[in-house]
Amino acid sequence: MSLSLRTISREQHLDYLQSLPSASHCQVPAWADVKNEWRSENLGWFNESEELVGAALVLYRQLPKVKRYLAYLPEGPVINWYAPNLEEWLQPMLAHLKHQGAFTVKMGPPVVIRRWNSAAIKAGIQDPNVKRLRDVEASVIEPRAFEVSDKLRRMGWQQAEDGGAGFGDVQPRYVFQVPLANRSLDDVLKGFNQLWRRNIKKAEKAGVEVVQGGYDDLPTWQHLYEITAERDKFRPRPLSYFQRQWTALNSEDPNRMRLYIATHEGEPLAAATMLTVGQHVWYSYGASANHKREVRPSNAMQWRMLRDSYALGASVYDLRGISDTLDENDHLFGLIQFKVGTGGEAVEYVGEWDFPLNKMLHKALDIYMSRR
């Protein structure tokens, strides 16, 4: 199959994504409006019949003081990663990006390499010799993903450090997902551990209410999010970021982004944003107050979001990033501990990959990023 690549319109790009079961929310055309500090371009791959068979959102970030760019394809491109002629997809892309002034390319193939079910993770947590997910035997291994990694290496791509893309935009290599396809909601609830089921009941009994919010409720979200940032010691994004995300994503598709708020006696205690592309739903950002934790607003909210995802016809509810640590003394351990209670699975992607088009500038970027 001979392929050609060229810039496409946002409409063409969106039409193509809508023909697929799903794609990453970082690859929809409107994501460019969310990441408005980057320049963007929509690319399309065409076969001999001039049919669109692949697409990508490329974000360009200029290197300080130089008219050269880092080209970034977060969780993309959306192509046939298992094609035997993978280089025929990627070579024209590299040539095009080089022509556009890119000195290095970073991409995140949406290719899953391993999955661990919750039983395997729990066994790993209980084993004192196990410190990381990769020390636990995977429940599912995807052999084709290893072939993809091998092909990329042979083409000159380099596996990026697990730190993500720099510039503060990190795509997680490990995520936690609750599969919904071919399961009833009853099955999903039965998959939850006892603590989760108990907490959902506790919230119900206490009268916690979970409502869907709108654009005007984003300041309520922001207040809880800033409390969370202070508690968990991370730098919060400004309210304007979430307002921009809401406007951009929902003008592309009114169901793309939702806001959920859990209240108790009229007081907002927890909130979360949810993103949907096709049959894939992501719990994107979460926040909670420091008090009244005993009424379990976060559990109630997750259960409502899961039920709504199911009603939307989602095949997967994605709780996004986790670290691969199973060490109870690691400050990131709480993340996986909270998520594993949903009875879902930890999923490892092949990670992000770099192609230095200009080795000297690529090295300069590495040094620049390591000093930040």
Tab-separated table of C-alpha atoms in Angstrom:
chain	number	residue	atom	x	y	z
A	1	MET	CA	0.000	0.000	0.000
A	2	SER	CA	1.524	3.314	-0.986
A	3	LEU	CA	0.696	6.193	1.320
A	4	SER	CA	0.804	9.930	0.936
A	5	LEU	CA	0.728	12.488	3.745
A	6	ARG	CA	-0.506	16.054	3.755
A	7	THR	CA	-2.090	18.738	5.919
A	8	ILE	CA	-5.855	18.283	6.307
A	9	SER	CA	-8.630	20.510	7.642
A	10	ARG	CA	-9.922	20.181	11.184
A	11	GLU	CA	-13.266	19.025	9.756
A	12	GLN	CA	-11.600	16.185	7.800
A	13	HIS	CA	-9.619	15.244	10.900
A	14	LEU	CA	-12.716	15.171	13.134
A	15	ASP	CA	-14.743	13.207	10.547
A	16	TYR	CA	-11.994	10.595	10.428
A	17	LEU	CA	-11.829	10.242	14.223
A	18	GLN	CA	-15.616	9.920	14.378
A	19	SER	CA	-15.381	6.896	12.078
A	20	LEU	CA	-13.219	5.050	14.663
A	21	PRO	CA	-14.283	3.339	17.914
A	22	SER	CA	-12.024	5.777	19.780
A	23	ALA	CA	-8.868	7.874	19.830
A	24	SER	CA	-7.032	9.783	22.543
A	25	HIS	CA	-8.548	13.077	23.690
A	26	CYS	CA	-5.055	14.539	23.070
A	27	GLN	CA	-5.526	13.825	19.352
A	28	VAL	CA	-8.853	15.561	18.686
A	29	PRO	CA	-8.560	18.794	16.656
A	30	ALA	CA	-9.940	20.912	19.542
A	31	TRP	CA	-7.031	19.851	21.766
A	32	ALA	CA	-4.969	22.384	19.786
A	33	ASP	CA	-7.189	25.158	21.209
A	34	VAL	CA	-6.631	23.826	24.737
A	35	LYS	CA	-2.851	23.841	24.193
A	36	ASN	CA	-2.891	27.317	22.699
A	37	GLU	CA	0.740	28.058	23.620
A	38	TRP	CA	1.740	25.559	20.892
A	39	ARG	CA	1.323	26.011	17.145
A	40	SER	CA	-0.672	23.130	15.665
A	41	GLU	CA	-1.259	21.229	12.440
A	42	ASN	CA	-3.637	18.450	11.378
A	43	LEU	CA	-2.064	15.734	9.249
A	44	GLY	CA	-3.722	13.003	7.208
A	45	TRP	CA	-2.463	9.806	5.572
A	46	PHE	CA	-4.126	8.821	2.286
A	47	ASN	CA	-4.039	5.473	0.442
A	48	GLU	CA	-3.908	4.998	-3.371
A	49	SER	CA	-7.683	5.563	-3.600
A	50	GLU	CA	-7.247	8.948	-1.867
A	51	GLU	CA	-9.085	7.633	1.161
A	52	LEU	CA	-8.084	9.073	4.552
A	53	VAL	CA	-6.624	6.142	6.560
A	54	GLY	CA	-4.775	7.899	9.416
A	55	ALA	CA	-4.603	11.273	11.149
A	56	ALA	CA	-2.542	13.226	13.651
A	57	LEU	CA	-2.641	16.393	15.666
A	58	VAL	CA	0.872	17.832	15.777
A	59	LEU	CA	1.794	20.478	18.338
A	60	TYR	CA	4.859	22.644	17.647
A	61	ARG	CA	6.765	24.406	20.435
A	62	GLN	CA	9.533	26.807	19.494
A	63	LEU	CA	12.954	26.352	21.087
A	64	PRO	CA	14.002	29.484	23.018
A	65	LYS	CA	15.863	31.953	20.726
A	66	VAL	CA	15.900	29.588	17.706
A	67	LYS	CA	13.446	29.338	14.810
A	68	ARG	CA	13.252	25.564	15.238
A	69	TYR	CA	10.530	23.471	16.826
A	70	LEU	CA	9.831	20.458	18.969
A	71	ALA	CA	7.052	18.588	17.116
A	72	TYR	CA	4.873	16.674	19.553
A	73	LEU	CA	2.132	14.139	18.810
A	74	PRO	CA	0.606	13.400	22.247
A	75	GLU	CA	-0.823	9.847	22.341
A	76	GLY	CA	-0.611	9.770	18.560
A	77	PRO	CA	-0.504	9.582	15.621
A	78	VAL	CA	-3.765	7.711	15.005
A	79	ILE	CA	-2.553	5.208	12.423
A	80	ASN	CA	-2.434	1.439	11.956
A	81	TRP	CA	0.433	0.725	14.357
A	82	TYR	CA	0.464	-2.962	13.480
A	83	ALA	CA	0.913	-2.355	9.744
A	84	PRO	CA	3.777	-4.493	8.387
A	85	ASN	CA	5.088	-1.387	6.559
A	86	LEU	CA	5.189	0.910	9.599
A	87	GLU	CA	8.143	2.848	8.161
A	88	GLU	CA	5.986	3.845	5.147
A	89	TRP	CA	3.669	5.596	7.596
A	90	LEU	CA	6.361	7.277	9.687
A	91	GLN	CA	9.035	8.263	7.122
A	92	PRO	CA	6.779	10.747	5.245
A	93	MET	CA	5.724	12.167	8.610
A	94	LEU	CA	9.348	12.792	9.638
A	95	ALA	CA	10.127	14.376	6.262
A	96	HIS	CA	7.099	16.658	6.552
A	97	LEU	CA	7.896	17.697	10.138
A	98	LYS	CA	11.527	18.403	9.230
A	99	HIS	CA	10.296	20.589	6.356
A	100	GLN	CA	8.137	22.470	8.902
A	101	GLY	CA	11.246	23.342	10.932
A	102	ALA	CA	11.127	20.574	13.546
A	103	PHE	CA	14.505	19.661	15.066
A	104	THR	CA	13.070	16.744	17.048
A	105	VAL	CA	9.836	14.728	17.033
A	106	LYS	CA	8.146	13.242	20.080
A	107	MET	CA	5.201	10.887	19.806
A	108	GLY	CA	3.233	8.564	22.065
A	109	PRO	CA	2.020	5.495	20.179
A	110	PRO	CA	-1.380	4.460	21.622
A	111	VAL	CA	-0.110	0.864	21.755
A	112	VAL	CA	-0.684	-1.273	24.871
A	113	ILE	CA	2.153	-3.632	25.810
A	114	ARG	CA	0.965	-5.250	29.110
A	115	ARG	CA	-2.076	-5.461	31.386
A	116	TRP	CA	-2.301	-6.500	35.041
A	117	ASN	CA	-5.667	-7.375	36.553
A	118	SER	CA	-6.467	-6.251	40.088
A	119	ALA	CA	-5.810	-9.723	41.574
A	120	ALA	CA	-2.248	-9.678	40.160
A	121	ILE	CA	-1.668	-6.149	41.492
A	122	LYS	CA	-2.975	-7.038	44.965
A	123	ALA	CA	-0.697	-10.102	45.080
A	124	GLY	CA	2.212	-7.823	44.098
A	125	ILE	CA	1.381	-5.326	46.862
A	126	GLN	CA	1.360	-8.144	49.428
A	127	ASP	CA	4.703	-9.560	48.284
A	128	PRO	CA	7.545	-7.788	50.186
A	129	ASN	CA	9.995	-8.539	47.350
A	130	VAL	CA	7.899	-6.696	44.787
A	131	LYS	CA	8.453	-2.945	44.461
A	132	ARG	CA	7.194	-2.224	40.935
A	133	LEU	CA	4.456	-3.326	38.580
A	134	ARG	CA	7.016	-4.697	36.145
A	135	ASP	CA	8.169	-7.141	38.869
A	136	VAL	CA	4.701	-8.737	38.707
A	137	GLU	CA	3.842	-11.190	35.943
A	138	ALA	CA	1.417	-9.467	33.566
A	139	SER	CA	-2.073	-10.935	33.133
A	140	VAL	CA	-1.976	-10.098	29.412
A	141	ILE	CA	1.049	-9.470	27.205
A	142	GLU	CA	0.569	-7.998	23.713
A	143	PRO	CA	3.295	-9.536	21.537
A	144	ARG	CA	2.564	-7.189	18.608
A	145	ALA	CA	3.513	-4.230	20.805
A	146	PHE	CA	7.052	-5.603	21.185
A	147	GLU	CA	7.265	-5.776	17.374
A	148	VAL	CA	6.217	-2.120	17.168
A	149	SER	CA	8.971	-1.149	19.652
A	150	ASP	CA	11.555	-3.178	17.701
A	151	LYS	CA	10.582	-1.539	14.413
A	152	LEU	CA	10.780	1.944	15.952
A	153	ARG	CA	14.277	1.245	17.310
A	154	ARG	CA	15.442	-0.028	13.926
A	155	MET	CA	14.095	3.162	12.307
A	156	GLY	CA	16.189	5.298	14.685
A	157	TRP	CA	13.498	6.253	17.197
A	158	GLN	CA	14.657	6.420	20.811
A	159	GLN	CA	12.506	5.492	23.754
A	160	ALA	CA	12.037	8.616	25.879
A	161	GLU	CA	12.682	8.622	29.602
A	162	ASP	CA	9.515	7.946	31.587
A	163	GLY	CA	9.285	11.650	32.287
A	164	GLY	CA	6.929	12.504	29.425
A	165	ALA	CA	7.286	15.426	27.050
A	166	GLY	CA	8.822	18.129	29.149
A	167	PHE	CA	7.268	21.596	28.888
A	168	GLY	CA	4.934	20.365	31.650
A	169	ASP	CA	2.934	18.121	29.299
A	170	VAL	CA	3.477	14.563	30.431
A	171	GLN	CA	1.585	11.619	28.968
A	172	PRO	CA	1.450	8.738	31.438
A	173	ARG	CA	2.992	5.422	30.435
A	174	TYR	CA	0.967	3.515	33.037
A	175	VAL	CA	-2.774	4.067	33.378
A	176	PHE	CA	-5.608	2.359	35.212
A	177	GLN	CA	-8.734	1.302	33.314
A	178	VAL	CA	-12.065	-0.302	34.170
A	179	PRO	CA	-13.248	-2.392	31.177
A	180	LEU	CA	-16.993	-1.949	30.522
A	181	ALA	CA	-17.507	-3.859	27.245
A	182	ASN	CA	-19.568	-7.057	27.580
A	183	ARG	CA	-20.164	-6.471	31.302
A	184	SER	CA	-23.329	-5.473	33.116
A	185	LEU	CA	-23.225	-2.626	35.636
A	186	ASP	CA	-23.827	-5.292	38.264
A	187	ASP	CA	-20.656	-7.078	37.131
A	188	VAL	CA	-18.757	-3.809	37.375
A	189	LEU	CA	-19.995	-3.156	40.919
A	190	LYS	CA	-19.205	-6.742	41.936
A	191	GLY	CA	-15.658	-6.171	40.655
A	192	PHE	CA	-15.160	-3.367	43.202
A	193	ASN	CA	-13.460	-4.386	46.430
A	194	GLN	CA	-15.398	-4.439	49.697
A	195	LEU	CA	-14.032	-1.083	50.824
A	196	TRP	CA	-15.213	0.657	47.643
A	197	ARG	CA	-18.673	-0.935	47.827
A	198	ARG	CA	-18.918	0.008	51.494
A	199	ASN	CA	-17.859	3.589	50.768
A	200	ILE	CA	-20.423	3.947	47.954
A	201	LYS	CA	-23.142	2.768	50.365
A	202	LYS	CA	-21.820	5.066	53.100
A	203	ALA	CA	-22.037	8.092	50.757
A	204	GLU	CA	-25.562	7.128	49.722
A	205	LYS	CA	-26.657	6.768	53.347
A	206	ALA	CA	-25.108	10.103	54.314
A	207	GLY	CA	-27.062	11.787	51.518
A	208	VAL	CA	-24.162	12.690	49.218
A	209	GLU	CA	-25.543	13.958	45.907
A	210	VAL	CA	-23.570	13.930	42.659
A	211	VAL	CA	-24.625	16.452	40.023
A	212	GLN	CA	-23.378	17.373	36.580
A	213	GLY	CA	-22.091	20.930	36.530
A	214	GLY	CA	-21.695	23.433	33.694
A	215	TYR	CA	-19.261	26.156	32.658
A	216	ASP	CA	-20.517	28.432	35.467
A	217	ASP	CA	-19.583	25.792	38.043
A	218	LEU	CA	-15.900	25.761	37.058
A	219	PRO	CA	-14.957	28.233	39.862
A	220	THR	CA	-16.423	25.703	42.359
A	221	TRP	CA	-14.219	23.070	40.743
A	222	GLN	CA	-11.191	25.376	40.880
A	223	HIS	CA	-11.635	26.046	44.596
A	224	LEU	CA	-11.575	22.300	45.412
A	225	TYR	CA	-8.734	21.701	42.949
A	226	GLU	CA	-6.543	24.348	44.603
A	227	ILE	CA	-7.190	22.787	48.033
A	228	THR	CA	-6.104	19.433	46.542
A	229	ALA	CA	-2.983	20.981	44.974
A	230	GLU	CA	-1.928	22.398	48.322
A	231	ARG	CA	-2.560	19.094	50.087
A	232	ASP	CA	-0.770	16.971	47.455
A	233	LYS	CA	1.967	19.553	46.791
A	234	PHE	CA	1.585	20.105	43.042
A	235	ARG	CA	1.208	23.314	41.055
A	236	PRO	CA	-2.415	23.752	39.976
A	237	ARG	CA	-3.438	24.902	36.516
A	238	PRO	CA	-5.314	28.230	36.476
A	239	LEU	CA	-9.104	28.444	36.157
A	240	SER	CA	-8.641	29.895	32.650
A	241	TYR	CA	-7.139	26.551	31.524
A	242	PHE	CA	-10.293	24.625	32.450
A	243	GLN	CA	-12.552	27.340	31.012
A	244	ARG	CA	-10.615	27.155	27.753
A	245	GLN	CA	-10.772	23.351	27.797
A	246	TRP	CA	-14.531	23.425	28.352
A	247	THR	CA	-15.181	25.956	25.578
A	248	ALA	CA	-12.829	24.330	23.047
A	249	LEU	CA	-13.775	20.698	23.598
A	250	ASN	CA	-17.532	21.175	23.938
A	251	SER	CA	-17.763	23.363	20.851
A	252	GLU	CA	-16.298	20.393	18.945
A	253	ASP	CA	-18.697	17.912	20.566
A	254	PRO	CA	-21.200	18.870	23.303
A	255	ASN	CA	-20.417	15.623	25.128
A	256	ARG	CA	-16.626	15.909	25.001
A	257	MET	CA	-16.091	17.337	28.506
A	258	ARG	CA	-18.237	17.042	31.615
A	259	LEU	CA	-17.936	18.312	35.162
A	260	TYR	CA	-19.211	16.346	38.162
A	261	ILE	CA	-19.649	17.743	41.669
A	262	ALA	CA	-20.369	15.719	44.809
A	263	THR	CA	-22.221	17.721	47.470
A	264	HIS	CA	-23.271	16.985	51.030
A	265	GLU	CA	-25.906	19.162	52.713
A	266	GLY	CA	-25.491	21.595	49.825
A	267	GLU	CA	-21.719	21.902	50.238
A	268	PRO	CA	-19.436	20.879	47.324
A	269	LEU	CA	-16.903	18.333	48.650
A	270	ALA	CA	-15.443	16.699	45.529
A	271	ALA	CA	-15.348	17.445	41.807
A	272	ALA	CA	-13.954	15.886	38.653
A	273	THR	CA	-13.711	16.516	34.935
A	274	MET	CA	-14.521	13.757	32.463
A	275	LEU	CA	-13.588	13.523	28.775
A	276	THR	CA	-15.187	11.321	26.109
A	277	VAL	CA	-13.986	10.350	22.621
A	278	GLY	CA	-16.028	7.595	20.986
A	279	GLN	CA	-16.206	4.610	23.336
A	280	HIS	CA	-13.339	5.760	25.566
A	281	VAL	CA	-14.092	7.830	28.677
A	282	TRP	CA	-11.390	9.426	30.849
A	283	TYR	CA	-11.615	10.624	34.425
A	284	SER	CA	-9.346	13.564	33.724
A	285	TYR	CA	-8.827	15.749	36.811
A	286	GLY	CA	-10.120	15.157	40.333
A	287	ALA	CA	-10.344	17.329	43.450
A	288	SER	CA	-11.675	17.077	46.979
A	289	ALA	CA	-12.027	19.086	50.191
A	290	ASN	CA	-10.013	18.337	53.325
A	291	HIS	CA	-13.056	17.861	55.554
A	292	LYS	CA	-16.085	15.527	55.621
A	293	ARG	CA	-14.019	12.814	53.977
A	294	GLU	CA	-15.933	10.276	56.063
A	295	VAL	CA	-19.044	10.732	53.854
A	296	ARG	CA	-16.975	9.409	50.919
A	297	PRO	CA	-17.843	11.966	48.203
A	298	SER	CA	-15.071	10.775	45.835
A	299	ASN	CA	-16.333	7.185	45.778
A	300	ALA	CA	-19.893	8.360	45.127
A	301	MET	CA	-18.683	10.598	42.311
A	302	GLN	CA	-16.608	7.863	40.627
A	303	TRP	CA	-19.554	5.465	40.745
A	304	ARG	CA	-21.834	8.067	39.136
A	305	MET	CA	-19.220	8.816	36.438
A	306	LEU	CA	-18.790	5.114	35.759
A	307	ARG	CA	-22.561	4.611	35.433
A	308	ASP	CA	-22.834	7.597	33.091
A	309	SER	CA	-19.930	6.282	30.994
A	310	TYR	CA	-21.725	2.958	30.744
A	311	ALA	CA	-24.931	4.738	29.658
A	312	LEU	CA	-22.901	6.566	26.959
A	313	GLY	CA	-21.901	3.154	25.529
A	314	ALA	CA	-18.261	3.379	26.664
A	315	SER	CA	-16.147	0.242	26.391
A	316	VAL	CA	-13.587	1.542	28.892
A	317	TYR	CA	-13.551	3.944	31.834
A	318	ASP	CA	-10.019	5.263	32.099
A	319	LEU	CA	-8.759	6.551	35.456
A	320	ARG	CA	-5.625	7.864	33.715
A	321	GLY	CA	-2.139	7.907	35.145
A	322	ILE	CA	-0.619	5.807	37.877
A	323	SER	CA	3.009	5.325	38.792
A	324	ASP	CA	4.334	1.757	38.522
A	325	THR	CA	5.259	1.701	42.220
A	326	LEU	CA	3.823	-1.020	44.479
A	327	ASP	CA	5.903	0.165	47.432
A	328	GLU	CA	3.629	1.265	50.274
A	329	ASN	CA	6.256	3.796	51.434
A	330	ASP	CA	6.289	5.594	48.083
A	331	HIS	CA	4.194	8.798	48.109
A	332	LEU	CA	2.679	7.780	44.733
A	333	PHE	CA	1.427	4.438	46.050
A	334	GLY	CA	-1.917	5.921	47.167
A	335	LEU	CA	-2.879	6.512	43.523
A	336	ILE	CA	-2.786	2.862	42.526
A	337	GLN	CA	-4.246	1.806	45.881
A	338	PHE	CA	-7.341	3.997	45.322
A	339	LYS	CA	-7.792	2.899	41.711
A	340	VAL	CA	-7.192	-0.846	42.184
A	341	GLY	CA	-10.314	-0.914	44.398
A	342	THR	CA	-12.423	-0.489	41.243
A	343	GLY	CA	-11.457	-4.004	40.144
A	344	GLY	CA	-10.014	-2.683	36.886
A	345	GLU	CA	-6.567	-3.250	35.391
A	346	ALA	CA	-3.247	-1.467	35.182
A	347	VAL	CA	-2.243	-0.892	31.568
A	348	GLU	CA	1.251	-0.164	30.239
A	349	TYR	CA	1.727	1.612	26.911
A	350	VAL	CA	4.932	1.458	24.864
A	351	GLY	CA	5.710	4.963	26.137
A	352	GLU	CA	6.853	8.080	24.337
A	353	TRP	CA	9.492	7.998	21.574
A	354	ASP	CA	11.833	10.658	20.195
A	355	PHE	CA	13.341	11.089	16.764
A	356	PRO	CA	16.173	13.676	16.765
A	357	LEU	CA	16.149	15.350	13.332
A	358	ASN	CA	18.996	17.573	14.495
A	359	LYS	CA	21.108	15.745	17.085
A	360	MET	CA	22.843	18.870	18.373
A	361	LEU	CA	19.602	20.797	19.022
A	362	HIS	CA	17.969	17.673	20.454
A	363	LYS	CA	20.833	17.391	22.935
A	364	ALA	CA	20.514	21.100	23.761
A	365	LEU	CA	16.812	20.578	24.510
A	366	ASP	CA	17.648	17.643	26.815
A	367	ILE	CA	20.121	19.802	28.740
A	368	TYR	CA	17.643	22.710	28.878
A	369	MET	CA	14.861	20.438	30.205
A	370	SER	CA	17.069	18.757	32.811
A	371	ARG	CA	17.910	22.156	34.311
A	372	ARG	CA	14.290	23.228	34.717
